[in-house]
Coordinates of C-alpha atoms in Angstrom, one line a residue:
M1 CA -17.9 10.8 22.8
K2 CA -17.6 12.2 19.3
L3 CA -16.5 10.9 15.9
I4 CA -13.6 12.7 14.3
S5 CA -12.6 12.5 10.7
A6 CA -9.2 11.6 9.2
K7 CA -9.2 15.2 7.8
E8 CA -9.6 16.7 11.3
V9 CA -7.0 14.5 12.8
T10 CA -4.6 15.4 10.0
E11 CA -5.2 19.1 10.8
K12 CA -4.3 18.5 14.4
V13 CA -1.1 16.6 13.5
L14 CA 0.0 19.2 11.0
S15 CA -0.7 22.1 13.5
N16 CA 1.5 20.3 16.0
N17 CA -1.3 20.2 18.5
A18 CA -0.6 17.8 21.4
L19 CA -2.6 14.7 20.7
F20 CA -3.0 11.7 23.0
I21 CA -3.9 8.5 21.2
L22 CA -5.2 5.3 22.8
D23 CA -4.6 2.7 20.0
V24 CA -6.5 -0.5 20.7
R25 CA -5.2 -2.6 17.8
N26 CA -3.0 -5.6 18.6
E27 CA 0.7 -4.9 19.4
D28 CA 1.9 -6.2 16.0
A29 CA -0.3 -3.9 14.0
F30 CA 0.6 -0.9 16.3
S31 CA 4.3 -1.5 16.1
D32 CA 4.1 -1.9 12.3
W33 CA 2.3 1.4 11.7
K34 CA 0.6 4.2 13.7
I35 CA -0.5 7.8 13.5
E36 CA 2.7 9.8 13.9
G37 CA 3.4 13.5 14.5
K38 CA 5.7 15.8 16.4
Q39 CA 3.4 16.2 19.3
V40 CA 1.6 12.8 19.2
E41 CA 1.7 10.6 22.3
H42 CA 0.6 6.9 22.2
L43 CA -0.7 4.3 24.5
N44 CA -1.2 0.9 22.9
V45 CA -3.6 -1.5 24.8
P46 CA -5.3 -4.2 22.7
Y47 CA -9.1 -4.0 22.7
F48 CA -9.3 -7.5 24.2
D49 CA -7.7 -6.2 27.4
L50 CA -10.4 -3.5 27.6
I51 CA -13.6 -5.4 26.9
D52 CA -14.7 -5.2 30.6
G53 CA -13.6 -1.6 31.1
V54 CA -10.7 0.8 31.3
D55 CA -10.0 0.7 35.1
E56 CA -6.5 -0.8 34.7
I57 CA -5.3 2.0 32.4
V58 CA -7.0 5.0 34.0
D59 CA -3.8 6.2 35.7
K60 CA -2.0 6.2 32.3
L61 CA -4.5 8.5 30.6
P62 CA -4.5 12.3 30.6
K63 CA -7.2 13.7 32.8
N64 CA -7.9 17.1 31.3
S65 CA -7.1 16.8 27.6
E66 CA -8.5 15.1 24.5
I67 CA -8.1 11.4 24.1
L68 CA -8.4 9.9 20.5
V69 CA -9.2 6.2 20.4
V70 CA -8.3 4.4 17.2
C71 CA -8.7 0.8 16.0
A72 CA -8.6 -0.9 12.6
K73 CA -12.2 0.0 11.4
Q74 CA -13.9 2.0 14.1
G75 CA -16.1 -0.6 16.0
S76 CA -13.7 -1.6 18.7
S77 CA -12.6 2.0 19.4
E78 CA -16.3 3.1 19.9
M79 CA -16.7 0.4 22.5
V80 CA -13.6 1.5 24.3
G81 CA -14.7 5.2 23.9
E82 CA -17.9 4.4 25.7
H83 CA -15.9 2.8 28.6
L84 CA -13.8 6.0 28.9
V85 CA -17.0 8.1 29.1
D86 CA -18.4 5.8 31.8
A87 CA -15.1 6.2 33.7
G88 CA -15.6 10.0 33.7
F89 CA -13.4 11.1 30.8
E90 CA -15.1 14.0 28.9
D91 CA -13.0 14.8 25.8
V92 CA -13.2 11.4 24.1
F93 CA -12.9 11.2 20.3
V94 CA -13.1 8.1 18.0
L95 CA -11.4 8.0 14.6
E96 CA -14.2 7.7 12.0
G97 CA -13.5 4.6 9.8
G98 CA -10.5 3.7 11.9
M99 CA -7.0 3.2 10.5
K100 CA -8.4 2.0 7.2
T101 CA -9.7 5.5 6.6
W102 CA -6.5 7.1 7.9
S103 CA -4.5 5.0 5.4
E104 CA -6.6 6.4 2.5
Y105 CA -7.0 10.1 3.3
L106 CA -5.4 12.6 1.0
N107 CA -4.5 16.1 2.1
P108 CA -3.9 18.6 -0.7
V109 CA -1.3 21.3 -0.1
K110 CA -0.1 24.0 -2.5
I111 CA 3.6 23.8 -3.3
G112 CA 4.0 26.9 -5.6
D113 CA 3.1 28.7 -8.7
L114 CA 4.2 28.1 -12.3
K115 CA 5.9 30.8 -14.3
D116 CA 3.2 31.2 -17.0
G117 CA 0.2 30.8 -14.7
G118 CA -1.1 27.8 -12.8
S119 CA 0.1 25.9 -9.7
I120 CA 1.5 22.7 -8.5
Y121 CA -0.1 20.9 -5.5
Q122 CA 1.1 18.0 -3.4
F123 CA -1.4 15.4 -2.2
V124 CA -0.1 14.1 1.1
R125 CA -1.3 10.6 2.1
I126 CA -0.4 11.2 5.7
G127 CA -1.4 7.7 6.8
K128 CA 0.9 6.0 4.3
G129 CA 3.6 8.5 3.5
C130 CA 2.7 8.6 -0.3
L131 CA 2.9 11.8 -2.1
S132 CA 1.2 12.5 -5.4
Y133 CA 1.0 15.7 -7.5
F134 CA -1.6 17.8 -9.3
I135 CA -0.2 20.3 -11.8
E136 CA -2.7 22.7 -13.3
S137 CA -2.3 25.4 -15.9
N138 CA -4.8 27.2 -18.1
G139 CA -7.8 24.9 -17.5
E140 CA -5.8 21.6 -17.8
A141 CA -4.2 19.3 -15.2
I142 CA -1.7 16.4 -14.9
V143 CA -1.8 14.0 -12.0
V144 CA 1.5 12.2 -11.1
D145 CA 1.8 9.0 -9.0
S146 CA -1.9 9.0 -8.1
T147 CA -3.3 6.7 -5.3
R148 CA -6.3 4.5 -5.9
T149 CA -8.7 6.9 -4.0
I150 CA -9.1 9.0 -7.1
D151 CA -12.2 11.0 -6.0
A152 CA -9.9 13.3 -4.2
Y153 CA -8.3 14.4 -7.6
I154 CA -11.6 14.5 -9.5
D155 CA -13.2 16.7 -6.8
F156 CA -10.1 18.9 -6.7
A157 CA -10.2 19.3 -10.5
K158 CA -13.9 20.4 -10.3
E159 CA -13.1 22.8 -7.5
K160 CA -10.4 24.4 -9.6
N161 CA -12.5 24.2 -12.8
V162 CA -9.8 22.3 -14.7
T163 CA -9.8 19.1 -16.8
I164 CA -7.4 16.3 -16.0
K165 CA -5.7 15.7 -19.4
H166 CA -2.8 13.4 -18.4
V167 CA -2.1 10.9 -15.7
L168 CA 1.4 9.4 -15.2
D169 CA 3.3 7.2 -12.9
T170 CA 7.1 7.8 -12.4
H171 CA 7.5 4.0 -12.1
L172 CA 5.6 0.8 -11.4
H173 CA 4.7 1.1 -7.7
A174 CA 5.2 -1.7 -5.3
D175 CA 3.8 -0.2 -2.1
H176 CA 0.5 1.2 -3.2
I177 CA -2.1 0.6 -5.9
S178 CA -1.9 3.2 -8.6
G179 CA -5.1 5.2 -9.5
G180 CA -3.7 5.8 -13.0
R181 CA -5.9 3.5 -15.0
L182 CA -9.0 4.4 -12.9
L183 CA -8.4 8.1 -13.6
Q184 CA -7.9 7.3 -17.3
E185 CA -11.3 5.5 -17.3
R186 CA -13.1 8.2 -15.3
T187 CA -11.7 11.3 -17.1
G188 CA -10.5 10.1 -20.5
A189 CA -7.0 11.3 -19.6
T190 CA -3.9 9.9 -21.3
Y191 CA -2.1 7.4 -19.0
Y192 CA 1.7 7.4 -19.3
L193 CA 4.1 4.8 -17.9
P194 CA 7.9 4.2 -18.3
P195 CA 8.1 1.5 -20.9
K196 CA 10.9 -0.4 -19.2
D197 CA 8.6 -0.9 -16.1
A198 CA 5.6 -1.7 -18.3
E199 CA 6.9 -4.8 -20.2
E200 CA 4.4 -7.1 -18.4
V201 CA 1.4 -4.7 -18.2
Q202 CA -1.9 -6.0 -19.5
F203 CA -3.3 -2.7 -20.8
S204 CA -2.4 0.0 -23.3
Y205 CA -0.5 3.1 -22.2
E206 CA 1.5 6.0 -23.6
P207 CA 5.3 5.6 -23.1
L208 CA 6.9 8.1 -20.7
V209 CA 10.3 8.6 -22.3
E210 CA 13.1 11.0 -22.2
G211 CA 12.9 13.9 -24.6
K212 CA 9.1 13.6 -25.1
D213 CA 7.7 16.6 -23.3
I214 CA 4.1 16.6 -21.9
S215 CA 2.3 19.9 -22.0
V216 CA -0.4 21.0 -19.6
G217 CA -2.0 24.4 -20.4
N218 CA 0.9 26.8 -20.7
T219 CA 3.3 24.6 -18.9
K220 CA 5.7 21.9 -20.2
V221 CA 6.4 18.9 -18.0
K222 CA 9.9 18.2 -19.3
A223 CA 11.4 14.8 -18.9
E224 CA 14.8 16.2 -18.7
P225 CA 17.2 13.7 -17.1
L226 CA 14.0 11.8 -17.2
Y227 CA 15.4 8.2 -17.4
S228 CA 16.6 7.7 -13.9
P229 CA 16.8 4.0 -13.1
G230 CA 17.6 2.5 -9.7
H231 CA 14.5 2.1 -7.7
T232 CA 13.0 0.3 -10.7
I233 CA 14.6 -0.2 -14.1
G234 CA 12.1 2.3 -15.7
S235 CA 12.1 4.9 -12.9
T236 CA 11.6 8.3 -14.6
S237 CA 12.1 11.8 -13.1
L238 CA 10.2 14.9 -14.3
V239 CA 11.3 18.5 -14.4
V240 CA 8.2 20.7 -14.3
D241 CA 8.4 24.3 -15.4
G242 CA 12.2 24.4 -14.9
Q243 CA 11.5 24.7 -11.1
Y244 CA 10.4 21.4 -9.7
L245 CA 12.1 18.0 -9.9
L246 CA 9.6 15.1 -9.3
T247 CA 11.9 12.3 -8.2
G248 CA 9.5 9.4 -7.8
D249 CA 11.0 6.9 -5.4
I250 CA 14.6 7.6 -6.4
L251 CA 15.4 10.5 -4.0
F252 CA 13.6 11.5 -0.8
V253 CA 14.2 14.4 1.6
E254 CA 15.9 12.2 4.3
S255 CA 16.8 9.1 2.4
I256 CA 17.1 7.4 -1.1
G257 CA 15.1 4.8 -2.8
R258 CA 15.7 1.1 -2.4
P259 CA 16.6 -1.0 -5.4
D260 CA 15.3 -4.4 -4.3
L261 CA 11.6 -4.3 -4.8
A262 CA 11.8 -6.3 -8.0
G263 CA 14.5 -8.6 -6.6
K264 CA 17.3 -6.7 -8.3
A265 CA 19.2 -5.0 -5.4
G266 CA 22.7 -5.9 -6.7
D267 CA 21.9 -5.3 -10.3
W268 CA 20.3 -1.9 -9.8
A269 CA 22.6 -0.5 -7.1
D270 CA 24.9 0.9 -9.9
D271 CA 22.0 2.4 -11.8
L272 CA 20.8 4.1 -8.6
R273 CA 24.2 5.5 -7.9
N274 CA 24.6 6.7 -11.4
T275 CA 21.2 8.5 -11.3
L276 CA 21.8 10.1 -7.9
Y277 CA 25.5 10.9 -8.2
D278 CA 25.9 11.7 -11.9
K279 CA 22.6 12.6 -13.6
Y280 CA 21.1 14.6 -10.7
K281 CA 24.5 16.4 -10.2
Q282 CA 24.1 17.9 -13.7
L283 CA 20.8 19.6 -12.7
S284 CA 20.4 23.0 -11.1
D285 CA 20.9 23.0 -7.3
E286 CA 17.9 25.4 -7.2
L287 CA 15.4 22.7 -8.4
I288 CA 12.8 21.9 -5.7
V289 CA 12.8 18.1 -5.1
L290 CA 9.3 16.7 -4.8
P291 CA 9.5 12.9 -4.0
A292 CA 6.7 10.3 -4.2
H293 CA 7.1 9.3 -0.5
Y294 CA 8.3 10.5 2.8
G295 CA 9.4 8.3 5.8
N296 CA 9.1 10.4 8.9
A297 CA 6.8 13.1 10.3
S298 CA 10.0 15.2 10.7
E299 CA 10.0 15.6 6.9
L300 CA 6.6 17.4 6.9
G301 CA 6.8 21.2 6.6
K302 CA 4.5 23.6 8.5
N303 CA 1.5 23.1 6.2
G304 CA 2.3 19.4 5.7
Q305 CA 4.2 19.7 2.5
V306 CA 7.4 17.7 1.8
H307 CA 10.1 19.2 -0.4
A308 CA 13.7 20.5 -0.4
K309 CA 16.2 22.1 -2.7
L310 CA 18.3 19.7 -4.6
G311 CA 21.5 21.6 -3.6
D312 CA 20.5 21.2 0.1
L313 CA 20.0 17.5 -0.3
F314 CA 23.5 17.1 -1.8
E315 CA 24.8 18.6 1.4
K316 CA 22.5 17.0 4.0
N317 CA 21.1 13.7 2.7
A318 CA 23.4 10.9 3.9
G319 CA 22.4 8.8 0.8
L320 CA 24.1 11.4 -1.5
N321 CA 27.3 11.4 0.5
M322 CA 28.7 7.9 0.5
D323 CA 31.7 6.3 -1.3
E324 CA 30.9 3.6 -3.7
K325 CA 31.5 0.7 -1.3
E326 CA 29.5 2.3 1.5
F327 CA 26.7 3.1 -1.0
R328 CA 26.5 -0.5 -2.3
R329 CA 26.3 -1.8 1.3
A330 CA 23.6 0.7 2.3
V331 CA 21.3 -0.2 -0.6
S332 CA 21.7 -3.9 -0.4
E333 CA 22.2 -4.8 3.3
N334 CA 20.0 -4.3 6.4
L335 CA 17.1 -2.9 4.4
P336 CA 13.8 -2.5 6.2
P337 CA 11.2 -5.2 5.5
Q338 CA 9.6 -5.1 2.1
P339 CA 6.2 -3.5 1.8
N340 CA 3.2 -5.6 2.8
A341 CA 1.9 -7.6 -0.2
Y342 CA 4.3 -5.8 -2.5
Q343 CA 4.3 -8.6 -5.1
E344 CA 0.4 -8.5 -5.3
I345 CA 0.5 -4.7 -5.5
R346 CA 2.9 -4.9 -8.5
E347 CA 0.7 -7.4 -10.2
T348 CA -2.4 -5.3 -9.6
N349 CA -0.5 -2.3 -11.1
M350 CA 0.4 -4.4 -14.1
G351 CA -3.3 -5.4 -14.6
K352 CA -2.5 -9.1 -14.0
I353 CA -4.8 -9.4 -11.0
T354 CA -7.9 -7.4 -10.1
P355 CA -8.6 -7.5 -6.4
N356 CA -11.8 -6.0 -5.1
N357 CA -11.9 -2.8 -3.0
D358 CA -11.6 -4.5 0.4
E359 CA -8.8 -6.7 -0.8
Q360 CA -7.0 -3.6 -2.2
S361 CA -7.4 -1.8 1.1
E362 CA -6.1 -4.8 3.0
M363 CA -3.0 -5.0 0.7
E364 CA -2.1 -1.4 1.3
I365 CA -2.5 -1.3 5.1
G366 CA 0.8 -0.5 6.8
P367 CA 3.7 1.9 6.3
N368 CA 5.4 2.6 3.0
R369 CA 8.9 1.1 2.8
C370 CA 10.4 2.5 -0.4
A371 CA 13.4 4.1 1.3
I372 CA 16.6 2.3 2.3
H373 CA 15.8 3.3 5.9
G374 CA 12.7 4.7 7.7

């Protein structure tokens, strides 16, 4: 039996290797959220059913291929892993740190180059569907929509020999805790927030507003249509280098953002439609859309990146092809459940409450649910 890291499991998932997972969490936790991939097969049997051994499930397990055992924090899966070894299974792996670690792991992938030197990277939080961005040019960097596990960005900046100068959130997040303030404290970077989302925040910030460009090295991060309400009242898009459109939680590759996470579905449906159907329509079809989330493993490209041309999305994304009545119904009825602890997450991101690390980890467990459908 061997321990395997979240990074190694991510590599297997992204390489589309066949992966058999024995998930020993309870059924509710499993059905809420699991490790997903194009070639991933699951068997969910709660740990309590396996305390005395694995005899009852032996015929459901593959004989000659790897078995990955996962649980919430590692302990239970180690016990089950030992039972599997005792039962004669040879290729048994246990996910180090369990699903808690899986939820937090960030996988950086290069999206492309900038015109005047530098590059843009997407940090894929594969266990949660969150996407954040690291834009570097001429020794400086901007981090957009950072997660709270900020060491990944700091280590990456060291590796690339750049200084993080700016940190910004496209909106006040409701499904994960932002690392913006922590990055500001650790690096001295300027932290930007859309002011309409920041009316209740308890800390100082720079306003992220339309027409106020942010430069990094030789590159301007233009807030071109910038103000793009709908998911939240302050939601703000970024055009980077005239090539990339960072859409936050307004537009995804296979869906669109939900307008109800501050209790405003009806009020914001019109804003959301206006942003998607009018403001975005005025932009170049060639812009590469880089969202803040993805919903399904099918959206991951061959290296794990998530992006699409804006013009392609206007053709293929159902959320961009509805009449007004249909649209209003889609964004206000039959929405998936709201993210776990989303009110507490919003309050943490406003600086109103300061949960400790374990509490923050607990608040974030589970899938992201920022789209109108999964």
